[in-house]
């Protein structure tokens, strides 16, 4: 893997030009903090404004570009990503520590999303609708919304932006993106590929920077009227602030937020299948997926046996350098997540809890892991952990921990399992392992999450199925699949009267009266 540092001090890509700022930001390789992956600078408020203005200037021409031509550029982008799949996956693994196989999967999702939406450029269907008046026609059109501002998280720095930008651009919107400060190099190459795909200047703009500075400036610009639509993927706390700003401006954002995803293991579950699903849901991507398992809910009759097997299986997990295919997970994405993991262990684990894998924490810094091949001194590696005896009253039950830390709850009957699966207030993903169709039916009907797996992991998405959550996980907006076109277009109704006179609907409509005197 290349250890070249991208040292260009860019702060933004505005109107087709890279520009620089003054305050440095650096993304580090979380497997080895000595490896600087990218050195950029922060976009200040004026630069964010310039990016939004550039998108505004490019909007009219882009909206009037035929949709199949717009989609042709998405096709170009998808082909370029495909051609650079290996290189982009390597950058992703180096920058956020995602196991290489998962990085390749993430980049494939970008390609799948492009492939799915290319043909939408030849649809974006409106309707012809019958009028109640003669010599009058009614139509509906999908119109683009305008300037789309988007802030994204660190854990899916290529796939999630594509879920937004691919449909947004096909639909005729122009874009401003603030990628995560933890994935600067990934965002840089992503932008380069966008540029090479042929999008006109100003159609796709990017601003780099930290959340409290560049991100906050981005939110301020909602009040300045610089954006017509906002997409945000990240934590619930920041999502709420964005929702407030959008609400003040009568906009509906797409908010894709945190999760505390439940997985129920029923008494009739296939235990080996459930164990595999639990381990991947818990520790895939080191537990740093929005869909990672938060609350494992096990039936009391199988509880002891399941925990014994789960602990044994988890102890065999290999942790270490994300380029080694044998390692199940690599480091946490950045030092920030290592610190918050340690805080969770210190503050959320209570006296009545039990940690069957021992105290967790930073590997090599007071704790060890038997199967570990990383650089403990310089990497942000942590042990996996299950927290037993969790109840619905405990703070850890309803706090997203975003790391390899999973609660375990024991249930007596299906109603209690459903309460445990729903009461934390998040509603992103969910899963059940059972062989009983009645139980599956109950689960599907009563779960409040936006996504559910039956006999499968809580994690994993396909480019053509709606992705998103409810409650603290989002405002009900969805990404992926055909439905997302509704996020990026607004309906325009047109009536065209060719009668040559003023015809008033309802009042002049020539309805025929029935003969109400008729009786059998
Ligand atoms: P985060 O909220 O810390 O940051 C997300 C983005 O918001 C980043 O670009 C960040 O710079 C920016 N930001 C941070 N503070 C800001 C502020 N004050 N004003 C404006 N912008 C600000 O989230 P993260 O740590 O990058 O990612 C982890 C979170 O994202 C988890 O909660 C995870 O569940 C969630 N997530 C959700 C989904 C989903 O689809 N629902 C997908 C991925 C991640």
Coordinates of C-alpha atoms and ligand atoms in Angstrom, one line a residue:
X1 CA 0.0 0.0 0.0
X2 CA 1.3 3.4 -0.9
X3 CA 2.5 5.5 2.0
X4 CA 2.6 8.7 0.0
X5 CA 1.1 11.6 1.8
X6 CA -1.3 13.7 -0.2
X7 CA 0.0 17.1 0.8
X8 CA -1.7 19.7 -1.2
X9 CA -3.3 21.9 1.5
X10 CA -6.5 22.2 -0.5
X11 CA -9.5 23.4 1.5
X12 CA -12.2 23.2 -1.3
X13 CA -13.1 22.4 -4.8
X14 CA -15.1 25.3 -6.1
X15 CA -16.3 25.9 -9.6
X16 CA -13.9 23.3 -11.0
X17 CA -10.9 24.7 -9.2
X18 CA -9.0 23.5 -6.2
X19 CA -8.4 26.3 -3.7
X20 CA -6.4 26.5 -0.4
X21 CA -7.1 27.7 3.1
X22 CA -4.8 28.4 6.0
X23 CA -5.6 26.1 8.9
X24 CA -4.2 22.6 8.4
X25 CA -6.2 19.4 8.9
X26 CA -4.6 16.0 8.7
X27 CA -6.0 12.5 8.3
X28 CA -4.0 9.8 9.9
X29 CA -3.8 6.1 9.2
X30 CA -5.5 4.7 12.3
X31 CA -3.4 1.5 12.1
X32 CA -0.3 3.6 12.4
X33 CA -0.7 7.2 13.6
X34 CA 2.8 8.1 12.2
X35 CA 1.5 7.7 8.7
X36 CA -0.1 10.9 7.6
X37 CA -2.5 10.1 4.8
X38 CA -3.6 13.6 3.7
X39 CA -2.8 17.1 4.7
X40 CA -5.5 19.6 3.7
X41 CA -6.8 22.9 5.1
X42 CA -10.1 23.9 6.5
X43 CA -12.6 25.8 4.3
X44 CA -13.8 28.9 6.2
X45 CA -17.3 30.3 5.9
X46 CA -16.5 32.5 2.9
X47 CA -15.2 29.4 1.0
X48 CA -18.3 27.4 2.0
X49 CA -20.4 30.3 0.7
X50 CA -18.4 30.5 -2.5
X51 CA -19.0 26.7 -3.0
X52 CA -22.7 27.2 -2.5
X53 CA -22.7 30.3 -4.9
X54 CA -20.8 28.3 -7.5
X55 CA -23.5 25.5 -7.3
X56 CA -26.2 28.2 -7.6
X57 CA -24.6 29.7 -10.7
X58 CA -24.3 26.3 -12.3
X59 CA -27.8 25.2 -11.4
X60 CA -29.9 26.5 -14.3
X61 CA -27.8 25.1 -17.1
X62 CA -27.4 21.8 -15.3
X63 CA -31.2 21.5 -14.6
X64 CA -31.8 22.2 -18.3
X65 CA -29.3 19.6 -19.4
X66 CA -31.3 16.6 -20.7
X67 CA -31.5 14.0 -17.9
X68 CA -30.1 11.1 -20.1
X69 CA -27.0 13.3 -20.7
X70 CA -26.7 14.0 -17.0
X71 CA -27.0 10.3 -16.3
X72 CA -24.3 9.7 -18.9
X73 CA -21.9 11.5 -16.6
X74 CA -22.9 9.3 -13.8
X75 CA -22.2 6.4 -16.0
X76 CA -18.7 7.8 -16.7
X77 CA -18.2 8.2 -13.0
X78 CA -19.2 4.6 -12.3
X79 CA -16.8 3.4 -15.0
X80 CA -14.0 5.5 -13.6
X81 CA -14.7 4.2 -10.0
X82 CA -14.6 0.6 -11.4
X83 CA -11.3 1.2 -13.1
X84 CA -9.9 2.6 -9.9
X85 CA -11.6 0.2 -7.6
X86 CA -8.4 -1.3 -6.2
X87 CA -6.7 2.0 -5.6
X88 CA -9.7 3.7 -4.0
X89 CA -10.2 0.7 -1.7
X90 CA -6.6 0.8 -0.6
X91 CA -7.0 4.5 0.2
X92 CA -10.1 3.8 2.2
X93 CA -8.4 1.0 4.2
X94 CA -5.4 3.1 4.9
X95 CA -7.4 6.1 5.9
X96 CA -10.2 4.7 8.1
X97 CA -8.8 1.2 8.9
X98 CA -11.6 -0.7 7.3
X99 CA -10.6 -4.3 6.4
X100 CA -9.6 -4.4 2.8
X101 CA -12.4 -6.8 1.8
X102 CA -15.0 -4.4 3.3
X103 CA -13.4 -1.5 1.5
X104 CA -13.7 -3.3 -1.8
X105 CA -17.3 -4.0 -1.0
X106 CA -17.9 -0.3 -0.2
X107 CA -16.4 0.8 -3.5
X108 CA -18.5 -1.8 -5.3
X109 CA -21.6 -0.2 -3.7
X110 CA -20.6 3.1 -5.4
X111 CA -20.5 1.3 -8.7
X112 CA -23.8 -0.5 -8.0
X113 CA -25.5 2.8 -7.2
X114 CA -24.3 4.4 -10.4
X115 CA -25.5 1.4 -12.4
X116 CA -28.9 1.5 -10.7
X117 CA -29.5 5.2 -11.4
X118 CA -28.1 5.5 -14.9
X119 CA -31.3 4.4 -16.5
X120 CA -33.3 6.7 -14.2
X121 CA -32.0 9.5 -16.5
X122 CA -34.2 8.0 -19.2
X123 CA -37.3 7.8 -16.9
X124 CA -37.8 10.5 -14.2
X125 CA -41.4 10.0 -15.3
X126 CA -44.1 12.5 -14.8
X127 CA -47.8 11.7 -15.6
X128 CA -50.5 12.8 -17.9
X129 CA -53.7 13.1 -15.8
X130 CA -57.3 13.4 -17.1
X131 CA -59.0 16.7 -16.5
X132 CA -62.6 17.1 -15.3
X133 CA -63.0 19.9 -18.0
X134 CA -63.1 19.4 -21.7
X135 CA -60.3 20.7 -23.9
X136 CA -57.9 20.8 -20.9
X137 CA -54.8 18.7 -20.2
X138 CA -53.1 18.0 -16.9
X139 CA -49.5 17.0 -16.4
X140 CA -47.0 16.4 -13.6
X141 CA -43.3 16.9 -14.0
X142 CA -40.4 16.0 -11.6
X143 CA -38.3 19.2 -11.2
X144 CA -34.9 19.3 -9.5
X145 CA -34.9 21.0 -6.1
X146 CA -31.9 23.2 -6.6
X147 CA -28.6 23.4 -4.6
X148 CA -28.1 20.3 -2.5
X149 CA -25.8 20.6 0.5
X150 CA -24.5 17.4 2.0
X151 CA -22.5 16.5 5.1
X152 CA -21.3 13.0 5.5
X153 CA -19.8 10.7 8.2
X154 CA -16.5 8.9 8.4
X155 CA -17.4 5.2 8.3
X156 CA -18.7 4.9 4.7
X157 CA -16.9 7.8 3.1
X158 CA -17.5 6.6 -0.5
X159 CA -20.7 4.6 -0.5
X160 CA -22.9 7.0 1.5
X161 CA -21.9 10.2 -0.5
X162 CA -22.9 8.2 -3.6
X163 CA -26.3 7.4 -2.2
X164 CA -26.8 11.1 -2.1
X165 CA -25.0 12.5 -5.1
X166 CA -25.8 10.0 -7.8
X167 CA -29.6 10.5 -7.6
X168 CA -29.3 14.2 -6.8
X169 CA -27.2 14.8 -9.9
X170 CA -29.3 12.6 -12.2
X171 CA -32.3 14.6 -11.1
X172 CA -30.7 17.9 -12.0
X173 CA -29.5 19.3 -8.7
X174 CA -26.1 20.9 -8.1
X175 CA -24.1 19.9 -5.1
X176 CA -21.9 21.0 -2.2
X177 CA -20.3 18.3 -0.1
X178 CA -18.6 18.5 3.2
X179 CA -17.0 15.1 3.7
X180 CA -15.7 13.8 7.0
X181 CA -12.5 15.2 8.3
X182 CA -11.4 11.6 8.9
X183 CA -11.5 10.7 5.3
X184 CA -9.9 13.5 3.4
X185 CA -7.9 11.4 0.9
X186 CA -11.0 9.3 0.0
X187 CA -13.0 12.5 -0.6
X188 CA -10.2 14.0 -2.7
X189 CA -10.0 11.0 -5.0
X190 CA -13.7 10.7 -5.2
X191 CA -13.8 14.4 -6.3
X192 CA -11.1 13.8 -8.8
X193 CA -13.1 11.0 -10.3
X194 CA -16.2 13.2 -10.4
X195 CA -14.2 15.8 -12.2
X196 CA -12.8 13.3 -14.8
X197 CA -16.4 12.1 -15.4
X198 CA -17.1 15.4 -17.1
X199 CA -19.5 17.2 -14.8
X200 CA -19.5 20.9 -15.8
X201 CA -17.8 23.5 -13.5
X202 CA -19.8 24.3 -10.4
X203 CA -22.1 21.3 -10.6
X204 CA -20.1 19.4 -7.9
X205 CA -18.3 21.4 -5.2
X206 CA -16.5 20.2 -2.1
X207 CA -15.4 21.9 1.2
X208 CA -13.0 20.2 3.6
X209 CA -12.9 20.8 7.4
X210 CA -13.9 19.9 10.9
X211 CA -17.4 19.7 12.1
X212 CA -17.5 22.6 14.6
X213 CA -15.9 25.0 12.1
X214 CA -16.6 24.2 8.4
X215 CA -19.6 22.0 9.3
X216 CA -21.1 24.8 11.5
X217 CA -20.5 27.3 8.7
X218 CA -22.4 25.0 6.4
X219 CA -25.4 25.0 8.8
X220 CA -25.3 28.8 9.1
X221 CA -25.6 29.0 5.4
X222 CA -28.9 27.2 5.6
X223 CA -30.3 30.3 7.3
X224 CA -28.6 32.5 4.6
X225 CA -30.8 30.6 2.1
X226 CA -27.8 29.1 0.2
X227 CA -29.2 25.6 0.1
X228 CA -32.5 24.2 -1.1
X229 CA -32.0 20.7 0.2
X230 CA -29.8 19.2 2.9
X231 CA -28.6 15.7 3.3
X232 CA -26.8 14.7 6.5
X233 CA -25.4 11.4 7.6
X234 CA -23.8 11.3 11.0
X235 CA -24.6 11.4 14.7
X236 CA -28.1 12.1 16.1
X237 CA -26.9 15.2 18.1
X238 CA -25.7 17.0 14.9
X239 CA -28.6 15.7 12.9
X240 CA -31.0 17.5 15.3
X241 CA -29.2 20.8 14.8
X242 CA -29.4 20.4 11.1
X243 CA -33.1 19.5 11.3
X244 CA -33.8 22.6 13.4
X245 CA -32.1 24.9 10.8
X246 CA -33.9 23.2 8.0
X247 CA -37.2 23.5 9.8
X248 CA -36.7 27.2 10.3
X249 CA -36.3 27.5 6.6
X250 CA -39.3 25.2 5.7
X251 CA -37.1 22.6 4.2
X252 CA -37.2 18.8 4.7
X253 CA -33.7 17.4 5.1
X254 CA -32.7 13.8 4.6
X255 CA -31.3 12.9 8.0
X256 CA -29.5 9.5 8.4
X257 CA -28.4 9.2 12.0
X258 CA -27.2 6.8 14.6
X259 CA -28.5 3.4 15.7
X260 CA -28.9 1.1 18.6
X261 CA -29.8 -1.9 16.6
X262 CA -31.4 -4.9 18.2
X263 CA -31.0 -8.6 17.3
X264 CA -33.3 -11.1 18.9
X265 CA -32.2 -14.8 19.2
X266 CA -35.4 -16.8 19.8
X267 CA -35.5 -20.2 21.5
X268 CA -36.0 -21.9 18.1
X269 CA -33.2 -20.2 16.3
X270 CA -30.5 -22.0 14.4
X271 CA -27.8 -21.4 16.9
X272 CA -24.7 -21.6 14.7
X273 CA -26.3 -19.3 12.1
X274 CA -27.2 -16.9 14.8
X275 CA -23.7 -16.9 16.3
X276 CA -22.2 -16.0 12.9
X277 CA -24.8 -13.2 12.5
X278 CA -24.2 -11.8 15.9
X279 CA -20.4 -11.8 15.6
X280 CA -20.5 -10.0 12.2
X281 CA -23.2 -7.6 13.4
X282 CA -21.2 -6.8 16.5
X283 CA -17.7 -6.6 15.3
X284 CA -17.7 -6.1 11.5
X285 CA -16.0 -2.8 10.8
X286 CA -15.1 -2.9 14.6
X287 CA -18.7 -2.1 15.4
X288 CA -18.5 1.2 13.6
X289 CA -21.5 0.9 11.3
X290 CA -24.7 2.8 11.9
X291 CA -26.3 -0.7 11.6
X292 CA -23.9 -2.4 14.0
X293 CA -25.5 -4.5 16.7
X294 CA -26.3 -2.5 19.9
X295 CA -28.7 -4.7 21.9
X296 CA -28.5 -8.5 21.7
X297 CA -31.7 -10.0 23.0
X298 CA -31.6 -13.7 23.9
X299 CA -34.4 -16.0 25.1
X300 CA -33.8 -17.2 28.6
X301 CA -34.0 -20.9 27.7
X302 CA -31.0 -20.7 25.4
X303 CA -29.2 -17.8 27.1
X304 CA -26.4 -19.6 29.0
X305 CA -25.5 -22.0 26.2
X306 CA -25.6 -19.1 23.6
X307 CA -23.3 -16.8 25.7
X308 CA -20.8 -19.7 26.3
X309 CA -20.5 -20.3 22.6
X310 CA -20.5 -16.6 21.8
X311 CA -17.7 -15.8 24.2
X312 CA -15.6 -18.8 22.9
X313 CA -16.2 -17.8 19.3
X314 CA -15.4 -14.1 19.9
X315 CA -12.1 -15.1 21.7
X316 CA -11.0 -16.7 18.4
X317 CA -11.4 -13.4 16.5
X318 CA -8.3 -12.0 14.9
X319 CA -7.7 -8.3 15.2
X320 CA -5.0 -6.3 13.5
X321 CA -3.8 -4.7 10.4
X322 CA -6.7 -4.2 8.1
X323 CA -4.7 -5.3 5.0
X324 CA -4.4 -8.8 6.4
X325 CA -7.4 -10.7 5.1
X326 CA -7.4 -13.0 8.2
X327 CA -8.1 -10.1 10.5
X328 CA -11.8 -9.8 11.4
X329 CA -11.5 -6.1 12.2
X330 CA -8.8 -3.4 12.2
X331 CA -8.4 -0.2 14.3
X332 CA -11.1 2.3 15.2
X333 CA -11.4 5.0 12.6
X334 CA -9.6 7.7 14.5
X335 CA -8.3 8.5 18.0
X336 CA -11.7 10.3 18.6
X337 CA -13.5 6.9 18.5
X338 CA -10.8 5.2 20.7
X339 CA -11.4 7.9 23.4
X340 CA -15.1 7.7 23.2
X341 CA -14.9 3.9 23.4
X342 CA -12.9 4.3 26.6
X343 CA -15.3 6.8 28.0
X344 CA -18.2 4.4 27.3
X345 CA -16.4 1.6 29.1
X346 CA -15.7 3.9 32.1
X347 CA -19.1 5.7 32.3
X348 CA -21.7 3.3 30.9
X349 CA -20.7 0.0 32.3
X350 CA -22.3 -0.3 35.8
X351 CA -21.7 -2.4 38.8
X352 CA -24.4 -5.0 38.0
X353 CA -23.0 -5.5 34.5
X354 CA -20.6 -8.4 33.6
X355 CA -17.9 -8.3 31.0
X356 CA -17.3 -12.0 30.0
X357 CA -14.3 -11.0 27.8
X358 CA -12.7 -9.0 30.6
X359 CA -12.2 -5.2 30.7
X360 CA -12.0 -3.8 27.2
X361 CA -10.0 -0.9 26.0
X362 CA -7.0 0.1 24.0
X363 CA -5.0 -3.0 23.0
X364 CA -1.4 -2.8 24.2
X365 CA -2.2 -0.2 26.7
X366 CA -3.1 -2.2 29.7
X367 CA -5.1 -4.9 27.8
X368 CA -4.1 -7.6 25.4
X369 CA -5.7 -9.7 22.8
X370 CA -4.5 -13.2 22.0
X371 CA -4.9 -13.0 18.2
X372 CA -3.5 -9.6 17.4
X373 CA -1.0 -8.6 14.7
X374 CA -1.3 -4.8 14.7
X375 CA 1.0 -2.1 16.0
X376 CA -0.4 -1.6 19.5
X377 CA 1.8 1.4 20.2
X378 CA 0.7 3.4 17.2
X379 CA -2.7 2.0 16.2
X380 CA -6.1 2.7 17.6
X381 CA -7.0 -1.0 18.3
X382 CA -9.6 -2.1 20.9
X383 CA -10.8 -5.4 22.2
X384 CA -14.3 -6.6 21.5
X385 CA -16.8 -6.7 24.4
X386 CA -20.2 -7.9 25.4
X387 CA -21.9 -6.3 28.4
X388 CA -24.2 -8.8 30.2
X389 CA -27.1 -8.2 32.5
X390 CA -28.2 -5.0 30.7
X391 CA -31.7 -3.8 31.4
X392 CA -33.9 -1.3 29.6
X393 CA -33.3 1.2 32.5
X394 CA -29.5 1.3 32.0
X395 CA -28.0 4.3 30.0
X396 CA -26.0 1.9 27.9
X397 CA -29.2 0.3 26.6
X398 CA -30.2 3.5 24.8
X399 CA -26.7 5.1 24.0
X400 CA -25.1 4.5 20.7
X401 CA -21.5 3.3 21.5
X402 CA -20.2 3.1 17.9
X403 CA -17.5 0.6 18.5
X404 CA -17.0 -3.1 19.5
X405 CA -19.2 -2.9 22.6
X406 CA -22.5 -4.8 22.6
X407 CA -25.2 -5.1 25.3
X408 CA -26.8 -8.4 26.1
X409 CA -30.4 -8.7 27.5
X410 CA -32.3 -11.8 28.5
X411 CA -36.0 -12.1 27.7
X412 CA -38.9 -14.2 28.9
X413 CA -41.5 -13.9 26.2
X414 CA -42.0 -12.4 22.7
X415 CA -43.7 -9.2 24.0
X416 CA -40.7 -8.5 26.2
X417 CA -38.3 -9.1 23.4
X418 CA -40.2 -6.6 21.2
X419 CA -40.1 -4.0 24.0
X420 CA -36.4 -4.5 24.3
X421 CA -36.0 -4.2 20.5
X422 CA -37.9 -0.9 20.3
X423 CA -37.7 1.0 23.6
X424 CA -34.2 2.6 23.1
X425 CA -35.8 5.1 20.8
X426 CA -33.6 4.5 17.7
X427 CA -35.1 2.8 14.7
X428 CA -32.5 2.0 12.1
X429 CA -31.8 -1.7 11.6
X430 CA -33.0 -4.8 13.5
X431 CA -32.8 -8.6 13.2
X432 CA -34.3 -11.8 14.4
X433 CA -33.1 -15.3 14.4
X434 CA -36.0 -17.8 14.5
X435 CA -37.5 -20.6 12.6
X436 CA -41.1 -19.8 13.5
X437 CA -43.1 -17.9 10.8
X438 CA -45.6 -16.6 13.4
X439 CA -42.7 -15.1 15.4
X440 CA -41.3 -13.5 12.2
X441 CA -44.7 -12.1 11.4
X442 CA -45.0 -10.5 14.8
X443 CA -41.5 -9.1 14.6
X444 CA -42.1 -7.6 11.1
X445 CA -45.3 -6.0 12.3
X446 CA -44.1 -4.6 15.6
X447 CA -40.6 -3.5 15.0
X448 CA -40.2 0.2 14.7
X449 CA -36.9 0.1 12.8
X450 CA -36.7 1.1 9.1
X451 CA -34.9 -2.0 8.2
X452 CA -35.1 -5.6 9.4
X453 CA -33.2 -8.8 8.7
X454 CA -34.7 -12.3 9.2
X455 CA -32.0 -14.9 10.0
X456 CA -29.3 -12.4 8.9
X457 CA -27.0 -9.8 10.3
X458 CA -28.2 -6.3 11.3
X459 CA -25.7 -4.8 8.8
X460 CA -25.5 -4.8 5.0
X461 CA -27.3 -2.9 2.4
X462 CA -28.0 -3.3 -1.3
X463 CA -28.1 -0.3 -3.7
X464 CA -31.7 -0.8 -4.7
X465 CA -33.5 -1.2 -1.4
X466 CA -34.5 1.8 0.8
X467 CA -32.0 2.5 3.6
X468 CA -32.8 4.6 6.6
X469 CA -34.4 4.9 10.0
X470 CA -37.0 6.3 12.3
X471 CA -37.0 7.9 15.7
X472 CA -33.5 8.9 16.8
X473 CA -32.1 7.3 13.7
X474 CA -33.6 9.8 11.2
X475 CA -36.6 11.7 10.0
X476 CA -37.9 9.0 7.9
X477 CA -36.0 10.0 4.7
X478 CA -34.6 7.0 2.8
X479 CA -31.6 6.5 0.6
X480 CA -31.1 4.0 -2.2
X481 CA -33.6 2.5 -4.5
X482 CA -36.1 4.2 -6.8
X483 CA -37.9 6.0 -3.9
X484 CA -35.0 8.3 -3.3
X485 CA -35.9 10.2 -6.5
X486 CA -38.7 11.8 -4.3
X487 CA -36.0 13.3 -2.1
X488 CA -34.3 15.1 -5.0
X489 CA -37.2 16.2 -7.1
X490 CA -40.3 18.2 -6.4
X491 CA -43.6 17.7 -8.2
X492 CA -44.7 20.3 -10.6
X493 CA -48.4 20.2 -11.7
X494 CA -49.4 21.9 -14.9
X495 CA -52.8 22.4 -16.4
X496 CA -53.2 23.6 -20.0
X497 CA -56.6 24.9 -21.0
X498 CA -57.3 25.0 -24.8
X499 CA -61.0 25.7 -24.5
X500 CA -60.6 29.5 -25.1
X501 CA -62.8 30.4 -22.1
X502 CA -62.3 30.5 -18.3
X503 CA -63.4 27.1 -17.1
X504 CA -63.6 26.8 -13.3
X505 CA -63.0 23.4 -11.9
X506 CA -65.8 22.1 -9.6
X507 CA -68.0 25.1 -10.4
X508 CA -68.2 24.6 -14.2
X509 CA -67.7 20.9 -14.3
X510 CA -70.6 19.2 -16.1
X511 CA -71.3 16.4 -13.7
X512 CA -74.4 14.4 -14.6
X513 CA -77.1 14.1 -11.9
X514 CA -78.6 10.6 -11.2
X515 CA -82.3 10.0 -11.1
X516 CA -82.6 9.9 -7.3
X517 CA -86.4 9.0 -7.5
X518 CA -85.6 5.6 -8.7
X519 CA -86.4 2.7 -6.3
X520 CA -86.5 -1.1 -6.9
Ligands
LIG1 P1 -20.5 13.1 13.3 O1 -21.9 13.5 13.5 O2 -19.5 13.4 14.3 O3 -19.9 13.7 12.0 C1 -20.6 13.6 10.7 C2 -20.3 14.8 9.9 O4 -20.8 15.9 10.5 C3 -18.8 15.0 9.7 O5 -18.6 15.5 8.4 C4 -18.5 16.1 10.7 O6 -17.4 16.9 10.3 C5 -19.8 16.9 10.7 N1 -20.0 17.6 11.9 C6 -19.6 17.3 13.2 N2 -19.9 18.3 14.0 C7 -20.6 19.2 13.4 C8 -21.2 20.4 13.7 N3 -21.1 20.9 14.9 N4 -21.8 21.1 12.7 C9 -21.9 20.7 11.5 N5 -21.3 19.5 11.1 C10 -20.7 18.8 12.0 O7 -20.5 11.5 12.9 P2 -19.3 10.6 12.6 O8 -18.6 10.4 13.9 O9 -18.5 11.0 11.5 O10 -20.0 9.2 12.2 C11 -20.6 8.4 13.1 C12 -22.1 8.6 13.3 O11 -22.7 8.6 12.0 C13 -22.7 7.5 14.1 O12 -23.7 8.0 14.9 C14 -23.3 6.6 13.0 O13 -24.4 5.8 13.4 C15 -23.8 7.7 12.0 N6 -24.0 7.1 10.7 C16 -25.3 7.0 10.2 C17 -25.5 6.4 9.0 C18 -26.9 6.2 8.5 O14 -27.1 6.0 7.3 N7 -27.9 6.3 9.3 C19 -24.4 6.0 8.2 C20 -23.2 6.2 8.7 C21 -22.9 6.7 9.9

